Coordinates of C-alpha atoms in Angstrom, one line a residue:
X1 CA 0.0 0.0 0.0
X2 CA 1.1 3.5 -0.9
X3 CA 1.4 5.4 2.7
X4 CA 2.9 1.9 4.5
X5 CA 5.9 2.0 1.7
X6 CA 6.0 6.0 2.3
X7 CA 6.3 5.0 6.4
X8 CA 8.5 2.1 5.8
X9 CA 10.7 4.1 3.0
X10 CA 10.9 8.2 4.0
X11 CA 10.1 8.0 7.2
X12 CA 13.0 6.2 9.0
X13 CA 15.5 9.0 8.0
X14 CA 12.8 11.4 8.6
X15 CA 12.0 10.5 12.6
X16 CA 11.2 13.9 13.3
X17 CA 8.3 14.7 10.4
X18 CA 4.8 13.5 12.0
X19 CA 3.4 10.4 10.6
X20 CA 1.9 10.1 7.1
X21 CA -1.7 9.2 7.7
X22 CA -2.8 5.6 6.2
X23 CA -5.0 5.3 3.1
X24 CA -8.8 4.8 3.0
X25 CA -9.3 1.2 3.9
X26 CA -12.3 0.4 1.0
X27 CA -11.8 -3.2 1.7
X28 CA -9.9 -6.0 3.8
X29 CA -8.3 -5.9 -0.2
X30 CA -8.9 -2.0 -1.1
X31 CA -7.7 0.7 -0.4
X32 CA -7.7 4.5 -1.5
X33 CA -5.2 6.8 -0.8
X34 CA -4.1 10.5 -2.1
X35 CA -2.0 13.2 -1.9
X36 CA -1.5 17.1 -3.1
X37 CA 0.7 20.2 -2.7
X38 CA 0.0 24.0 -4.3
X39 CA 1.8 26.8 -3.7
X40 CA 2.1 30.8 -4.3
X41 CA 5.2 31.4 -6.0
X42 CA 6.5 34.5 -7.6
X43 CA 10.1 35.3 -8.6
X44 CA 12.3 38.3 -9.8
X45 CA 12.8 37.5 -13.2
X46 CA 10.4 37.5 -16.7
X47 CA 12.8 34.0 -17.7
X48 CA 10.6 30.6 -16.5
X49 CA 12.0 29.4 -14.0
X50 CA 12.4 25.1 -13.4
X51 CA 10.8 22.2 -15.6
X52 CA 7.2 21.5 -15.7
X53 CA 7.0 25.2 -13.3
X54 CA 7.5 27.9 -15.2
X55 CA 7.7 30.3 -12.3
X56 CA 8.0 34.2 -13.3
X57 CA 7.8 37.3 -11.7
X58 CA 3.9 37.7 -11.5
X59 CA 2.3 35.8 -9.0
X60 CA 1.7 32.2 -9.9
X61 CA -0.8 30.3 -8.0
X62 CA -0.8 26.6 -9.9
X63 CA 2.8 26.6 -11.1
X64 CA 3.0 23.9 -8.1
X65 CA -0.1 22.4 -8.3
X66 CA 0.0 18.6 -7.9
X67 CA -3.0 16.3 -7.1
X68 CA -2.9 12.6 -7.1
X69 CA -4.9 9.3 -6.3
X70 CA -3.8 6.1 -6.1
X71 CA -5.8 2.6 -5.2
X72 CA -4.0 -0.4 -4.1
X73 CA -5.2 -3.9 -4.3
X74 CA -4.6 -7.1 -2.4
X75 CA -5.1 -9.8 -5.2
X76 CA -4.1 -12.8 -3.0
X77 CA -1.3 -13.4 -0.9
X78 CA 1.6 -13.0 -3.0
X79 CA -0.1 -10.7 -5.7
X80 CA -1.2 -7.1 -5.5
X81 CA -1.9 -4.5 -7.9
X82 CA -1.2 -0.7 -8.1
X83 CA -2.3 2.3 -10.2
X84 CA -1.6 6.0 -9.1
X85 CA -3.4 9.1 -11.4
X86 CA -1.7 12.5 -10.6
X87 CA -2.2 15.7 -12.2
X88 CA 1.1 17.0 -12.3
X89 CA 2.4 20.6 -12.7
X90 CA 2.3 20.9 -16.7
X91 CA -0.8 18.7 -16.7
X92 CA -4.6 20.5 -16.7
X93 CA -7.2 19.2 -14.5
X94 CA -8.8 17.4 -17.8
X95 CA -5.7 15.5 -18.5
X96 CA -3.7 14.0 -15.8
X97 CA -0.7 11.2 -15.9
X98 CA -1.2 7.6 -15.2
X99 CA 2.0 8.0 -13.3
X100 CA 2.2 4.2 -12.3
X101 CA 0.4 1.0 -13.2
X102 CA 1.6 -2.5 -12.0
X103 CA 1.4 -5.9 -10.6
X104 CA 3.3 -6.7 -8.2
X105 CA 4.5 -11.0 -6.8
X106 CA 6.6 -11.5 -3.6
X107 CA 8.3 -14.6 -3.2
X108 CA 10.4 -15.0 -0.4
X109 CA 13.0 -11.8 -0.3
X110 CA 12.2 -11.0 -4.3
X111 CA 9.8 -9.0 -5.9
X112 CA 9.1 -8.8 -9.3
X113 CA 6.8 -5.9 -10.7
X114 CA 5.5 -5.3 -14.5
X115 CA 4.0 -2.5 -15.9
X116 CA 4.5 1.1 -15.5
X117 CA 6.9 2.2 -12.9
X118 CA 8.9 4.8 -11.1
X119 CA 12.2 6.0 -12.3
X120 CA 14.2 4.9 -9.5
X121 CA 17.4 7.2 -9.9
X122 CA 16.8 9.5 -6.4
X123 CA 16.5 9.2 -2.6
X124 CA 12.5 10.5 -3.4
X125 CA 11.8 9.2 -6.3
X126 CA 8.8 6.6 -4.9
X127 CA 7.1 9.8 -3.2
X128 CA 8.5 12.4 -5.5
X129 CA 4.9 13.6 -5.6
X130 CA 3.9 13.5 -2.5
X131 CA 4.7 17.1 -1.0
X132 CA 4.2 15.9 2.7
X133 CA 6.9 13.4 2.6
X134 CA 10.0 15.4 2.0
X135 CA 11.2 18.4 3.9
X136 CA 11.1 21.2 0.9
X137 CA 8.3 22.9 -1.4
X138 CA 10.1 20.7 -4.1
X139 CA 12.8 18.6 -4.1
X140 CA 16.2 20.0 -5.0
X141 CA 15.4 21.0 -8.9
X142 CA 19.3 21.2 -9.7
X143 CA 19.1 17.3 -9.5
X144 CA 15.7 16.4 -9.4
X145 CA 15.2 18.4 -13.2
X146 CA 18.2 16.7 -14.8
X147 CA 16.3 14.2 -16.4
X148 CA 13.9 17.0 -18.0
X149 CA 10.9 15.3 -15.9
X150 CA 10.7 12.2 -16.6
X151 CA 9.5 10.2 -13.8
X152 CA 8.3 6.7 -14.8
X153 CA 9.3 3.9 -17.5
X154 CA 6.8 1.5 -18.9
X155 CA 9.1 -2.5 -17.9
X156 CA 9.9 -4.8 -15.2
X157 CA 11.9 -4.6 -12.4
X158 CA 13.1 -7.3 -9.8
X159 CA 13.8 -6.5 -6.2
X160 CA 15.9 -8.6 -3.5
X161 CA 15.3 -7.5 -0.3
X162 CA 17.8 -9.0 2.4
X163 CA 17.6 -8.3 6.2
X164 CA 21.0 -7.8 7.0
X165 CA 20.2 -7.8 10.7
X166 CA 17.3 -6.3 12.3
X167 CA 18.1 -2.8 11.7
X168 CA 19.7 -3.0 8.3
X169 CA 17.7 -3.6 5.5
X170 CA 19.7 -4.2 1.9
X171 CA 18.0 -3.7 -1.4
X172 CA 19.3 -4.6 -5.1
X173 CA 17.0 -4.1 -7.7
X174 CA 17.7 -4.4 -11.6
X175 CA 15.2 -3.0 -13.8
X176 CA 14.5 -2.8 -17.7
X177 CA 12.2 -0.4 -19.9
X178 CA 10.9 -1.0 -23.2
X179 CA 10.5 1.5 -26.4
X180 CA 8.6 4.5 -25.2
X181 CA 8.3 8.0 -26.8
X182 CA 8.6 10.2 -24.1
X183 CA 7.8 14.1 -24.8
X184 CA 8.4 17.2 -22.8
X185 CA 6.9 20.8 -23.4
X186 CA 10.4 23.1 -22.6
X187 CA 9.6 27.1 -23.3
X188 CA 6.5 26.6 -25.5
X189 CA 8.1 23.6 -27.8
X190 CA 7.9 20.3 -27.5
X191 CA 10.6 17.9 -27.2
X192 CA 10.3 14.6 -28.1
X193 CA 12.9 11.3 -27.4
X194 CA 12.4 7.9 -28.8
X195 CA 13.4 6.0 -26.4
X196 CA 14.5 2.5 -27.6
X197 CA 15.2 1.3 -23.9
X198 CA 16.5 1.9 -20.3
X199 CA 18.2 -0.3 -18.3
X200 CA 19.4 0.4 -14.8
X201 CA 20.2 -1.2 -11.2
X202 CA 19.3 0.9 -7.6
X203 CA 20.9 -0.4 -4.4
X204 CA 19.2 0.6 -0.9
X205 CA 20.8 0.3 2.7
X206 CA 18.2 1.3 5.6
X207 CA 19.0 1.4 8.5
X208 CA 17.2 2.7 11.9
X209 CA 18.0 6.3 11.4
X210 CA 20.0 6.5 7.5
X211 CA 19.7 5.6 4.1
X212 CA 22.4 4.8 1.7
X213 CA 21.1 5.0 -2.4
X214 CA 22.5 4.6 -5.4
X215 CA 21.7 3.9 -8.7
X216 CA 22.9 3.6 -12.7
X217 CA 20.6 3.8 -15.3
X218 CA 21.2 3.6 -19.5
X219 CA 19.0 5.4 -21.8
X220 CA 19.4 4.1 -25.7
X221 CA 17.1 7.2 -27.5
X222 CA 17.1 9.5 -30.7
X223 CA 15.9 13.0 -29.9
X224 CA 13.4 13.7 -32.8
X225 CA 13.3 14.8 -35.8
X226 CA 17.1 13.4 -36.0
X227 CA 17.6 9.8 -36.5
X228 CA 20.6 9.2 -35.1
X229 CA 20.6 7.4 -31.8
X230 CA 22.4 8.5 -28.8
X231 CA 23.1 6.4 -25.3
X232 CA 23.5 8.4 -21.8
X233 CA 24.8 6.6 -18.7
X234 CA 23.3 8.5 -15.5
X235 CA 24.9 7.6 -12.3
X236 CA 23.0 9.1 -8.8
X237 CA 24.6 8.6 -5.3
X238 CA 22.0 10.0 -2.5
X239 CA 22.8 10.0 1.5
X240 CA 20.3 10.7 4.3
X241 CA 21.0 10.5 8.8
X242 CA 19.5 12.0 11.7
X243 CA 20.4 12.5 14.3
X244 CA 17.9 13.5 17.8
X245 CA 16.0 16.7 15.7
X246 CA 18.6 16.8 12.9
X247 CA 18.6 15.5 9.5
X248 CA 21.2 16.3 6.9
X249 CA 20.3 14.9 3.1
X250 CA 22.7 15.3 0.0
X251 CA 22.4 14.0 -3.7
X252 CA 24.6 14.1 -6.9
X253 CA 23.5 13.6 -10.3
X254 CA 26.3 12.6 -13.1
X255 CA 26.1 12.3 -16.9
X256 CA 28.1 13.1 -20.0
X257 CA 26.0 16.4 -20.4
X258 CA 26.2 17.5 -16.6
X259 CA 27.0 17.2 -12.9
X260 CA 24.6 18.1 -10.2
X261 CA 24.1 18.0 -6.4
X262 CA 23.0 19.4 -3.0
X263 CA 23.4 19.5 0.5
X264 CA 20.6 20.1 2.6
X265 CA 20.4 20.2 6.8
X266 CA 16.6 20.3 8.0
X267 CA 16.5 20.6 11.8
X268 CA 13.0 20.2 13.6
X269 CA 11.6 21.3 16.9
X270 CA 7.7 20.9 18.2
X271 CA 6.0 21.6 14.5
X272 CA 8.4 23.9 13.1
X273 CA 11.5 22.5 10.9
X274 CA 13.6 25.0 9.3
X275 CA 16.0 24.1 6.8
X276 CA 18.6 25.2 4.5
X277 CA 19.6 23.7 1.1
X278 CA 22.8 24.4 -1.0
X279 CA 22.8 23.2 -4.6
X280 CA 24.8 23.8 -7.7
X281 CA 24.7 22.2 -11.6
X282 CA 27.9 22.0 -14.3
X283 CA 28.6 21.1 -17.7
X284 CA 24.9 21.7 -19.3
X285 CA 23.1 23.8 -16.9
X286 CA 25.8 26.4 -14.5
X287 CA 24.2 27.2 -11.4
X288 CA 25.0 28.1 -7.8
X289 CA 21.5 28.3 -5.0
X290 CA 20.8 28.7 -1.3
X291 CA 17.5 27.7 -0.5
X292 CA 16.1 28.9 3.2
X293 CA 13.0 27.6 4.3
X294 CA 10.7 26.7 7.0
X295 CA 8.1 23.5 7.6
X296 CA 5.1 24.0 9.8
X297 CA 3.3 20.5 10.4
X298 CA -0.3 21.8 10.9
X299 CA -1.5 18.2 11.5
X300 CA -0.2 14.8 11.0
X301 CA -1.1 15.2 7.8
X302 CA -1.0 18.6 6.2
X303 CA 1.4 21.0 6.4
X304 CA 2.9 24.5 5.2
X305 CA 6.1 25.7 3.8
X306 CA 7.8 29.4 3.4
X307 CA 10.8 29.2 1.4
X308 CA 13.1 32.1 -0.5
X309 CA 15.8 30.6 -2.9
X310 CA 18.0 32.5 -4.4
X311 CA 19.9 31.1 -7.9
X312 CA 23.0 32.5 -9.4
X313 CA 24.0 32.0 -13.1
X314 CA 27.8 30.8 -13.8
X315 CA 27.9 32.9 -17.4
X316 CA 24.8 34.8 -18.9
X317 CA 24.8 32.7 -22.1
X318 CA 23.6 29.4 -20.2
X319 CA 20.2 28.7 -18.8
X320 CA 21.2 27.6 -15.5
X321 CA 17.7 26.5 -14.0
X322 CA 15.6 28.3 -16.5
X323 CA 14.0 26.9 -19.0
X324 CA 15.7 29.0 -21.5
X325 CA 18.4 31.2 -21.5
X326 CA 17.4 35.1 -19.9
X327 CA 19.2 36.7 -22.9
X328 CA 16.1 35.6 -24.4
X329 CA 13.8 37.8 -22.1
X330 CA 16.6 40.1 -22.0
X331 CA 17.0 39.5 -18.4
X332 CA 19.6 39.3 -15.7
X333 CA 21.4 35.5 -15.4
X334 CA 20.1 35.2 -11.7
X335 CA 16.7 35.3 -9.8
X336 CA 15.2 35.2 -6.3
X337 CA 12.4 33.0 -5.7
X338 CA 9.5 33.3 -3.2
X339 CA 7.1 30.2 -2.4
X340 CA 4.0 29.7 0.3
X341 CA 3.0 26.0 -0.2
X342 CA 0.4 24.1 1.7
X343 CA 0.7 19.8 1.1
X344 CA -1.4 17.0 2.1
X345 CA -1.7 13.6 2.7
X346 CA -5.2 11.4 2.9

């Protein structure tokens, strides 16, 4: 079930974040469960800012805008099935992503899934939607936007899960992805990538108050209208441990194209947890950001964020974390950011 695997998977690391609240039991064999995050953002520069966001400097209330549902079934002992709907940033209400879609057989310490499934590259890629699980507005967008958005693969994947003693948990999981033609809409055009597979392998080590992830993925594609094909190797190493009301988290991204990664400390006291993120991106996108921001758990299961970030350009002829370079808007190479975000959990 969705919010057991969210308690089981962010919330170790994460011992000082209230509990996520457990899905709508429909049946002994049902359940319902979703999720969603919006957010007032506004920033200091006519350039659009991040992915899928396409923040600017008038007031934006849906740029952040995620809603999502997702029913879990109990087929028989062994089996279970899994669909999650979300309407994510660059979708409208009318037109939402099947983001995931499989089956799913345990036998033993393996599990096999088909269908449609998470990229697993980063520390919150299963719950990368669910705005209530992680500490930020949105997760670190220097790493989290180098793969342009895409978040799932249509394949199989096979997990071993091995109990290295009773507070270490190890996981190894290989995965494969068939042909797929992914698209992404970038500064009002629309990029499409025949994808001709993916192939990758994650490895997990939980334990009672750290996770240890990392993960290699290869992407075969041809960037249309061209017809030559192209491979990319991606390699992510990602780090989370608290410590009493502490929790320090850090990721980098590499690739032939670019180099990415952040630090981030979080520290938490009754409902409030400020936090402070450093990031910066090389190679493609030339970046340096501070992001200062502050968590109030309103309940178990909603919660509000204030967060400034401020991003500054390495060298006004690249886009950093625009979407396009400023000297199309004629603007300055850096921006200040501004978000109020409200996320939920039911």
């Amino acid at each position: 079930m969705l919010f057991r695997r969210l308690l089981f998977i962010a919330l170790p690391p994460l011992i000082f974040l209230p509990e996520v609240q457990a899905s709508i039991e429909l049946s002994d064999k049902i359940a319902l469960g979703g999720f969603g995050s919006t957010a007032i953002s506004q920033s200091d520069n006519r350039t659009p800012l991040f992915i899928s966001r396409e923040i600017t400097d008038e007031t934006c209330y849906d740029c952040d805008t995620i809603f999502g549902l997702q029913l879990d079934i109990d087929v028989f002992d062994s089996l279970s099935a899994s669909g999650q709907v979300v309407k994510r940033t660059q979708d409208d209400w009318s037109d939402p992503e099947l983001e995931w879609a499989y089956l799913s057989y345990e036998y033993d310490d393996f599990e096999v899934r088909a269908g449609r499934l998470r990229i697993p590259l980063f520390l919150v890629s299963e719950y990368y939607y669910v705005g209530q699980a992680y500490p930020w507005i949105r997760p670190p967008q220097e790493v989290y936007d180098s793969l342009l958005g895409f978040t799932f693969y249509d394949g199989l994947s096979l997990a071993w899960n091995y109990d290295v003693s009773d507070e270490l948990l190890l996981t190894i999981s290989p995965y494969y992805g068939f042909d797929r033609l992914n698209e992404v809409e970038i500064a009002g055009s629309v990029l499409q990538f025949d994808t001709e597979y993916m192939a990758g392998i994650y490895v997990d080590l939980v334990g009672f108050n750290y996770r240890l992830h990392s993960g290699f993925m290869q992407v075969e594609y041809t960037q249309l209208p061209a017809v030559e094909k192209s491979t990319l190797d991606i390699y992510t190493v990602g780090a989370e441990y608290s410590y009493e009301s502490w929790l320090w988290m850090a990721e980098v991204e590499l690739d032939r194209l670019q180099a990415n990664w952040y630090a981030s400390v979080i520290y938490a006291f009754d409902d409030l947890s400020p936090y402070l993120t450093y990031a910066e991106s090389h190679q493609l996108r030339k970046s340096k950001g501070v992001t200062v921001g502050v968590r109030y758990d309103v309940t178990s299961s909603i919660s509000l964020n204030l967060e400034y970030q401020a991003i500054l350009s390495q060298g006004e002829d690249n886009r950093a974390q625009f979407v396009t370079s400023p000297l199309v808007y004629n603007e300055n190479s850096d921006v200040n950011l501004v978000s109020l975000a409200v996320s939920f959990v039911f």
